[in-house]
Amino acid sequence: MTLSSDRPAPAEGTEVATLAGGCFWCMEPPYESQPGVYSVISGYSGGPEVNPSYDKVASGLTGHTEAIQVTFDPDQIDYAEVLDIFWRSMDPTDAGGQFADRGSQYRPSIFVHGAKQREIAMKSKQALMDSGKFDKPIVVEIVDFDAFYPAEDYHQDYYRKNPDHYKSYRRGSGREGFLQDTWGDELKKMQKTGKSYEKPSDAELRKRLDDLQYQVTQEEGTEPPFNNEYWDNKRPGIYVDVVSGEPLFSSHDKFESGTGWPSFVRPLVRENIVTKEDRGLMMTRVEARSKHGDSHLGHVFSDGPKPTGLRYCMNSAALRFVPADDLQKEGYGEFVKEFVKQAGK
């Protein structure tokens, strides 16, 4: 089995779902708002060609369909719930494409990773068929996963980068109206996030951030090693996005990597970290961004210690440290118990 190319394997304890529901721009957002979802990548799957380009896939000649690959924590959101979101994000009765997008490159499919996923997918599909929700057959294919190839960078998080065009496309394609007519209030139930973390306007960011913070978070810059605020910080507490305030890492997971940047074995809140392929600087790396603030944080490498084997190498300028003693008063009370537990050992 092949996962997407040029990326480290999913973190220990996570699971991968590969799904096709037409235009991948529209399939990313329903998952990125879900607790337990670690990353959502747009790409191509279902065909024999290796590393196809968007233009070749769009021609319909590669055999691939536009797809997304969702990495998630099954302890927070299981595969059946992942599929529930899938059914409510596309038209399961249209095998010839999705809405205004026609052709085999838009055919809906569930690419199962193993027998367990196949069993769950078959039951999920049958339950939808038995529900009587649709008066047409459910035609989504359930096929064995083979390979997934990430799409070009400009396709990743398209709804964030080009919100006006994305909204116009979603409405104009007919997807928005179909989903509202079919599912109505059930769509709102999919939005399970609690506290709201938002990215301020650019004007506000220029007021709030210093030059280095702005360069790192908004322009994908890198601060100097061993000459930044948190590389050697050993105090107990959490690290939050300097832009949005969303919690990202814990001091429990911080380790001395020898690189001169703050390094962590895993995120504190896994769904608040979004990873994407970065081909800058004549190399391929995995960039880490905050989900809600869309801040550039740093990169993820596969040379970390146990238990994850990962190294989240972050920029101090993208982070704000909240000491354990201040968690309650700063609105991060849900993490207090972790530090009380640690102190009591």
PDB file of C-alpha atoms in Angstrom, residues 17-195:
ATOM      1  CA  ALA A  17      -9.204   7.707   4.711  1.00  0.00           C
ATOM      2  CA  THR A  18      -9.056   8.347   0.957  1.00  0.00           C
ATOM      3  CA  LEU A  19     -12.286   9.672  -0.549  1.00  0.00           C
ATOM      4  CA  ALA A  20     -13.472  11.123  -3.862  1.00  0.00           C
ATOM      5  CA  GLY A  21     -16.552  13.315  -4.011  1.00  0.00           C
ATOM      6  CA  GLY A  22     -15.958  15.470  -7.050  1.00  0.00           C
ATOM      7  CA  CYS A  23     -14.014  18.724  -6.883  1.00  0.00           C
ATOM      8  CA  PHE A  24     -11.488  18.348  -4.087  1.00  0.00           C
ATOM      9  CA  TRP A  25     -11.744  22.062  -3.268  1.00  0.00           C
ATOM     10  CA  CYS A  26     -15.210  21.356  -1.907  1.00  0.00           C
ATOM     11  CA  MET A  27     -14.299  18.176  -0.047  1.00  0.00           C
ATOM     12  CA  GLU A  28     -11.573  19.674   2.169  1.00  0.00           C
ATOM     13  CA  PRO A  29     -13.598  22.146   4.299  1.00  0.00           C
ATOM     14  CA  PRO A  30     -16.131  19.690   5.817  1.00  0.00           C
ATOM     15  CA  TYR A  31     -13.258  17.731   7.372  1.00  0.00           C
ATOM     16  CA  GLU A  32     -10.928  20.516   8.410  1.00  0.00           C
ATOM     17  CA  SER A  33     -13.477  21.763  10.966  1.00  0.00           C
ATOM     18  CA  GLN A  34     -13.739  18.386  12.711  1.00  0.00           C
ATOM     19  CA  PRO A  35     -12.095  17.555  16.047  1.00  0.00           C
ATOM     20  CA  GLY A  36      -9.796  14.586  15.566  1.00  0.00           C
ATOM     21  CA  VAL A  37      -8.891  15.380  11.951  1.00  0.00           C
ATOM     22  CA  TYR A  38      -5.132  15.760  11.676  1.00  0.00           C
ATOM     23  CA  SER A  39      -4.746  16.814   8.033  1.00  0.00           C
ATOM     24  CA  VAL A  40      -6.686  16.950   4.755  1.00  0.00           C
ATOM     25  CA  ILE A  41      -4.751  16.811   1.475  1.00  0.00           C
ATOM     26  CA  SER A  42      -6.181  17.223  -2.034  1.00  0.00           C
ATOM     27  CA  GLY A  43      -4.833  14.909  -4.695  1.00  0.00           C
ATOM     28  CA  TYR A  44      -5.423  12.174  -7.240  1.00  0.00           C
ATOM     29  CA  SER A  45      -6.254   8.493  -6.791  1.00  0.00           C
ATOM     30  CA  GLY A  46      -7.781   5.551  -8.622  1.00  0.00           C
ATOM     31  CA  GLY A  47      -5.649   5.484 -11.769  1.00  0.00           C
ATOM     32  CA  PRO A  48      -2.422   3.786 -12.895  1.00  0.00           C
ATOM     33  CA  GLU A  49      -0.361   6.864 -13.784  1.00  0.00           C
ATOM     34  CA  VAL A  50       2.344   7.868 -11.285  1.00  0.00           C
ATOM     35  CA  ASN A  51       2.448  11.492 -10.083  1.00  0.00           C
ATOM     36  CA  PRO A  52      -0.046  12.863 -12.611  1.00  0.00           C
ATOM     37  CA  SER A  53      -0.451  16.593 -13.139  1.00  0.00           C
ATOM     38  CA  TYR A  54      -3.766  18.392 -12.772  1.00  0.00           C
ATOM     39  CA  ASP A  55      -3.936  19.032 -16.507  1.00  0.00           C
ATOM     40  CA  LYS A  56      -3.528  15.336 -17.302  1.00  0.00           C
ATOM     41  CA  VAL A  57      -6.116  14.298 -14.705  1.00  0.00           C
ATOM     42  CA  ALA A  58      -8.517  16.955 -16.021  1.00  0.00           C
ATOM     43  CA  SER A  59      -8.226  15.392 -19.484  1.00  0.00           C
ATOM     44  CA  GLY A  60      -9.838  12.251 -18.106  1.00  0.00           C
ATOM     45  CA  LEU A  61      -7.132  10.074 -19.649  1.00  0.00           C
ATOM     46  CA  THR A  62      -5.153   9.084 -16.531  1.00  0.00           C
ATOM     47  CA  GLY A  63      -7.864   7.028 -14.834  1.00  0.00           C
ATOM     48  CA  HIS A  64      -7.493   9.118 -11.681  1.00  0.00           C
ATOM     49  CA  THR A  65     -10.257  10.957  -9.890  1.00  0.00           C
ATOM     50  CA  GLU A  66      -9.902  14.065  -7.740  1.00  0.00           C
ATOM     51  CA  ALA A  67      -9.713  12.860  -4.142  1.00  0.00           C
ATOM     52  CA  ILE A  68      -8.791  13.890  -0.634  1.00  0.00           C
ATOM     53  CA  GLN A  69      -6.727  12.039   1.933  1.00  0.00           C
ATOM     54  CA  VAL A  70      -7.873  12.537   5.515  1.00  0.00           C
ATOM     55  CA  THR A  71      -5.585  11.629   8.413  1.00  0.00           C
ATOM     56  CA  PHE A  72      -7.525  11.365  11.653  1.00  0.00           C
ATOM     57  CA  ASP A  73      -7.415  10.177  15.250  1.00  0.00           C
ATOM     58  CA  PRO A  74      -9.869   7.252  15.534  1.00  0.00           C
ATOM     59  CA  ASP A  75     -10.176   7.870  19.277  1.00  0.00           C
ATOM     60  CA  GLN A  76     -11.818  11.234  18.500  1.00  0.00           C
ATOM     61  CA  ILE A  77     -13.575  10.570  15.187  1.00  0.00           C
ATOM     62  CA  ASP A  78     -13.961   7.044  13.848  1.00  0.00           C
ATOM     63  CA  TYR A  79     -14.078   5.884  10.240  1.00  0.00           C
ATOM     64  CA  ALA A  80     -17.853   5.553  10.255  1.00  0.00           C
ATOM     65  CA  GLU A  81     -18.144   9.231  11.260  1.00  0.00           C
ATOM     66  CA  VAL A  82     -15.670  10.159   8.522  1.00  0.00           C
ATOM     67  CA  LEU A  83     -17.995   8.453   6.037  1.00  0.00           C
ATOM     68  CA  ASP A  84     -21.072  10.188   7.466  1.00  0.00           C
ATOM     69  CA  ILE A  85     -19.423  13.498   6.591  1.00  0.00           C
ATOM     70  CA  PHE A  86     -18.537  12.165   3.138  1.00  0.00           C
ATOM     71  CA  TRP A  87     -22.164  11.281   2.304  1.00  0.00           C
ATOM     72  CA  ARG A  88     -23.314  14.734   3.380  1.00  0.00           C
ATOM     73  CA  SER A  89     -20.728  16.508   1.232  1.00  0.00           C
ATOM     74  CA  MET A  90     -21.484  15.129  -2.267  1.00  0.00           C
ATOM     75  CA  ASP A  91     -24.134  13.460  -4.461  1.00  0.00           C
ATOM     76  CA  PRO A  92     -23.901   9.674  -3.978  1.00  0.00           C
ATOM     77  CA  THR A  93     -26.310   9.002  -6.877  1.00  0.00           C
ATOM     78  CA  ASP A  94     -24.184  10.491  -9.681  1.00  0.00           C
ATOM     79  CA  ALA A  95     -21.479   8.199 -11.101  1.00  0.00           C
ATOM     80  CA  GLY A  96     -20.771  10.440 -14.089  1.00  0.00           C
ATOM     81  CA  GLY A  97     -19.277  13.275 -12.083  1.00  0.00           C
ATOM     82  CA  GLN A  98     -20.463  15.714  -9.445  1.00  0.00           C
ATOM     83  CA  PHE A  99     -22.843  18.585 -10.142  1.00  0.00           C
ATOM     84  CA  ALA A 100     -21.452  20.838 -12.913  1.00  0.00           C
ATOM     85  CA  ASP A 101     -18.219  18.817 -13.079  1.00  0.00           C
ATOM     86  CA  ARG A 102     -18.585  15.956 -15.539  1.00  0.00           C
ATOM     87  CA  GLY A 103     -16.205  13.183 -16.422  1.00  0.00           C
ATOM     88  CA  SER A 104     -14.483  10.177 -14.874  1.00  0.00           C
ATOM     89  CA  GLN A 105     -12.036  12.449 -13.064  1.00  0.00           C
ATOM     90  CA  TYR A 106     -14.946  13.532 -10.841  1.00  0.00           C
ATOM     91  CA  ARG A 107     -16.483  10.107 -10.182  1.00  0.00           C
ATOM     92  CA  PRO A 108     -17.260   9.468  -6.500  1.00  0.00           C
ATOM     93  CA  SER A 109     -15.326   6.673  -4.785  1.00  0.00           C
ATOM     94  CA  ILE A 110     -14.299   5.365  -1.385  1.00  0.00           C
ATOM     95  CA  PHE A 111     -10.765   3.946  -1.499  1.00  0.00           C
ATOM     96  CA  VAL A 112     -10.559   1.559   1.451  1.00  0.00           C
ATOM     97  CA  HIS A 113      -7.355   0.900   3.362  1.00  0.00           C
ATOM     98  CA  GLY A 114      -7.852  -2.721   4.340  1.00  0.00           C
ATOM     99  CA  ALA A 115     -10.633  -5.158   5.173  1.00  0.00           C
ATOM    100  CA  LYS A 116     -11.883  -3.292   8.243  1.00  0.00           C
ATOM    101  CA  GLN A 117     -12.471  -0.080   6.308  1.00  0.00           C
ATOM    102  CA  ARG A 118     -14.153  -2.047   3.520  1.00  0.00           C
ATOM    103  CA  GLU A 119     -16.573  -3.645   5.987  1.00  0.00           C
ATOM    104  CA  ILE A 120     -17.440  -0.280   7.560  1.00  0.00           C
ATOM    105  CA  ALA A 121     -17.817   1.368   4.158  1.00  0.00           C
ATOM    106  CA  MET A 122     -20.154  -1.358   2.891  1.00  0.00           C
ATOM    107  CA  LYS A 123     -22.329  -1.055   6.002  1.00  0.00           C
ATOM    108  CA  SER A 124     -22.350   2.728   5.736  1.00  0.00           C
ATOM    109  CA  LYS A 125     -23.385   2.610   2.088  1.00  0.00           C
ATOM    110  CA  GLN A 126     -26.103   0.048   2.809  1.00  0.00           C
ATOM    111  CA  ALA A 127     -27.442   2.164   5.657  1.00  0.00           C
ATOM    112  CA  LEU A 128     -27.747   5.136   3.304  1.00  0.00           C
ATOM    113  CA  MET A 129     -29.520   2.973   0.746  1.00  0.00           C
ATOM    114  CA  ASP A 130     -31.928   1.682   3.397  1.00  0.00           C
ATOM    115  CA  SER A 131     -32.635   5.176   4.713  1.00  0.00           C
ATOM    116  CA  GLY A 132     -34.785   6.086   1.728  1.00  0.00           C
ATOM    117  CA  LYS A 133     -33.083   9.475   1.565  1.00  0.00           C
ATOM    118  CA  PHE A 134     -32.585   9.171  -2.190  1.00  0.00           C
ATOM    119  CA  ASP A 135     -34.961   7.856  -4.843  1.00  0.00           C
ATOM    120  CA  LYS A 136     -32.028   6.898  -7.074  1.00  0.00           C
ATOM    121  CA  PRO A 137     -29.434   4.133  -6.538  1.00  0.00           C
ATOM    122  CA  ILE A 138     -26.328   4.898  -4.483  1.00  0.00           C
ATOM    123  CA  VAL A 139     -23.557   4.462  -7.053  1.00  0.00           C
ATOM    124  CA  VAL A 140     -20.387   5.353  -5.096  1.00  0.00           C
ATOM    125  CA  GLU A 141     -17.654   2.780  -5.775  1.00  0.00           C
ATOM    126  CA  ILE A 142     -15.907   1.075  -2.867  1.00  0.00           C
ATOM    127  CA  VAL A 143     -12.503  -0.005  -4.118  1.00  0.00           C
ATOM    128  CA  ASP A 144      -9.168  -1.014  -2.635  1.00  0.00           C
ATOM    129  CA  PHE A 145      -6.721   1.837  -2.117  1.00  0.00           C
ATOM    130  CA  ASP A 146      -3.602   1.729  -4.279  1.00  0.00           C
ATOM    131  CA  ALA A 147      -1.889   5.115  -4.348  1.00  0.00           C
ATOM    132  CA  PHE A 148      -2.530   8.784  -3.692  1.00  0.00           C
ATOM    133  CA  TYR A 149      -0.633  11.689  -5.253  1.00  0.00           C
ATOM    134  CA  PRO A 150      -0.933  15.172  -3.712  1.00  0.00           C
ATOM    135  CA  ALA A 151      -2.209  17.862  -6.062  1.00  0.00           C
ATOM    136  CA  GLU A 152      -0.267  21.012  -6.869  1.00  0.00           C
ATOM    137  CA  ASP A 153       0.166  23.540  -4.049  1.00  0.00           C
ATOM    138  CA  TYR A 154      -2.357  26.010  -5.426  1.00  0.00           C
ATOM    139  CA  HIS A 155      -5.114  23.401  -5.013  1.00  0.00           C
ATOM    140  CA  GLN A 156      -4.374  22.833  -1.328  1.00  0.00           C
ATOM    141  CA  ASP A 157      -6.680  24.800   1.019  1.00  0.00           C
ATOM    142  CA  TYR A 158      -8.137  26.552  -2.009  1.00  0.00           C
ATOM    143  CA  TYR A 159     -11.155  27.693  -0.016  1.00  0.00           C
ATOM    144  CA  ARG A 160      -8.835  29.609   2.320  1.00  0.00           C
ATOM    145  CA  LYS A 161      -6.607  31.102  -0.371  1.00  0.00           C
ATOM    146  CA  ASN A 162      -9.406  32.140  -2.748  1.00  0.00           C
ATOM    147  CA  PRO A 163     -12.552  32.393  -0.600  1.00  0.00           C
ATOM    148  CA  ASP A 164     -14.597  34.540  -2.993  1.00  0.00           C
ATOM    149  CA  HIS A 165     -13.981  32.320  -6.006  1.00  0.00           C
ATOM    150  CA  TYR A 166     -14.499  29.184  -3.926  1.00  0.00           C
ATOM    151  CA  LYS A 167     -17.890  30.346  -2.639  1.00  0.00           C
ATOM    152  CA  SER A 168     -18.955  31.413  -6.115  1.00  0.00           C
ATOM    153  CA  TYR A 169     -17.851  28.087  -7.590  1.00  0.00           C
ATOM    154  CA  ARG A 170     -19.584  26.069  -4.879  1.00  0.00           C
ATOM    155  CA  ARG A 171     -22.864  27.900  -5.431  1.00  0.00           C
ATOM    156  CA  GLY A 172     -22.609  28.000  -9.219  1.00  0.00           C
ATOM    157  CA  SER A 173     -21.784  24.317  -9.551  1.00  0.00           C
ATOM    158  CA  GLY A 174     -25.041  23.364  -7.819  1.00  0.00           C
ATOM    159  CA  ARG A 175     -23.345  21.610  -4.892  1.00  0.00           C
ATOM    160  CA  GLU A 176     -24.404  24.146  -2.260  1.00  0.00           C
ATOM    161  CA  GLY A 177     -28.080  24.069  -3.214  1.00  0.00           C
ATOM    162  CA  PHE A 178     -28.187  20.277  -3.484  1.00  0.00           C
ATOM    163  CA  LEU A 179     -26.667  19.749  -0.044  1.00  0.00           C
ATOM    164  CA  GLN A 180     -28.932  22.298   1.613  1.00  0.00           C
ATOM    165  CA  ASP A 181     -32.031  20.830  -0.033  1.00  0.00           C
ATOM    166  CA  THR A 182     -31.006  17.267   0.824  1.00  0.00           C
ATOM    167  CA  TRP A 183     -29.589  17.574   4.316  1.00  0.00           C
ATOM    168  CA  GLY A 184     -30.693  20.970   5.634  1.00  0.00           C
ATOM    169  CA  ASP A 185     -30.030  21.338   9.370  1.00  0.00           C
ATOM    170  CA  GLU A 186     -28.024  18.104   9.465  1.00  0.00           C
ATOM    171  CA  LEU A 187     -25.167  19.990   7.832  1.00  0.00           C
ATOM    172  CA  LYS A 188     -24.917  22.194  10.913  1.00  0.00           C
ATOM    173  CA  LYS A 189     -24.410  19.156  13.101  1.00  0.00           C
ATOM    174  CA  MET A 190     -21.197  18.458  11.222  1.00  0.00           C
ATOM    175  CA  GLN A 191     -19.692  21.648  12.623  1.00  0.00           C
ATOM    176  CA  LYS A 192     -18.543  20.343  16.001  1.00  0.00           C
ATOM    177  CA  THR A 193     -15.803  22.772  16.894  1.00  0.00           C
ATOM    178  CA  GLY A 194     -16.106  24.434  20.274  1.00  0.00           C
ATOM    179  CA  LYS A 195     -14.179  27.633  21.009  1.00  0.00           C
TER     180      LYS A 195
END
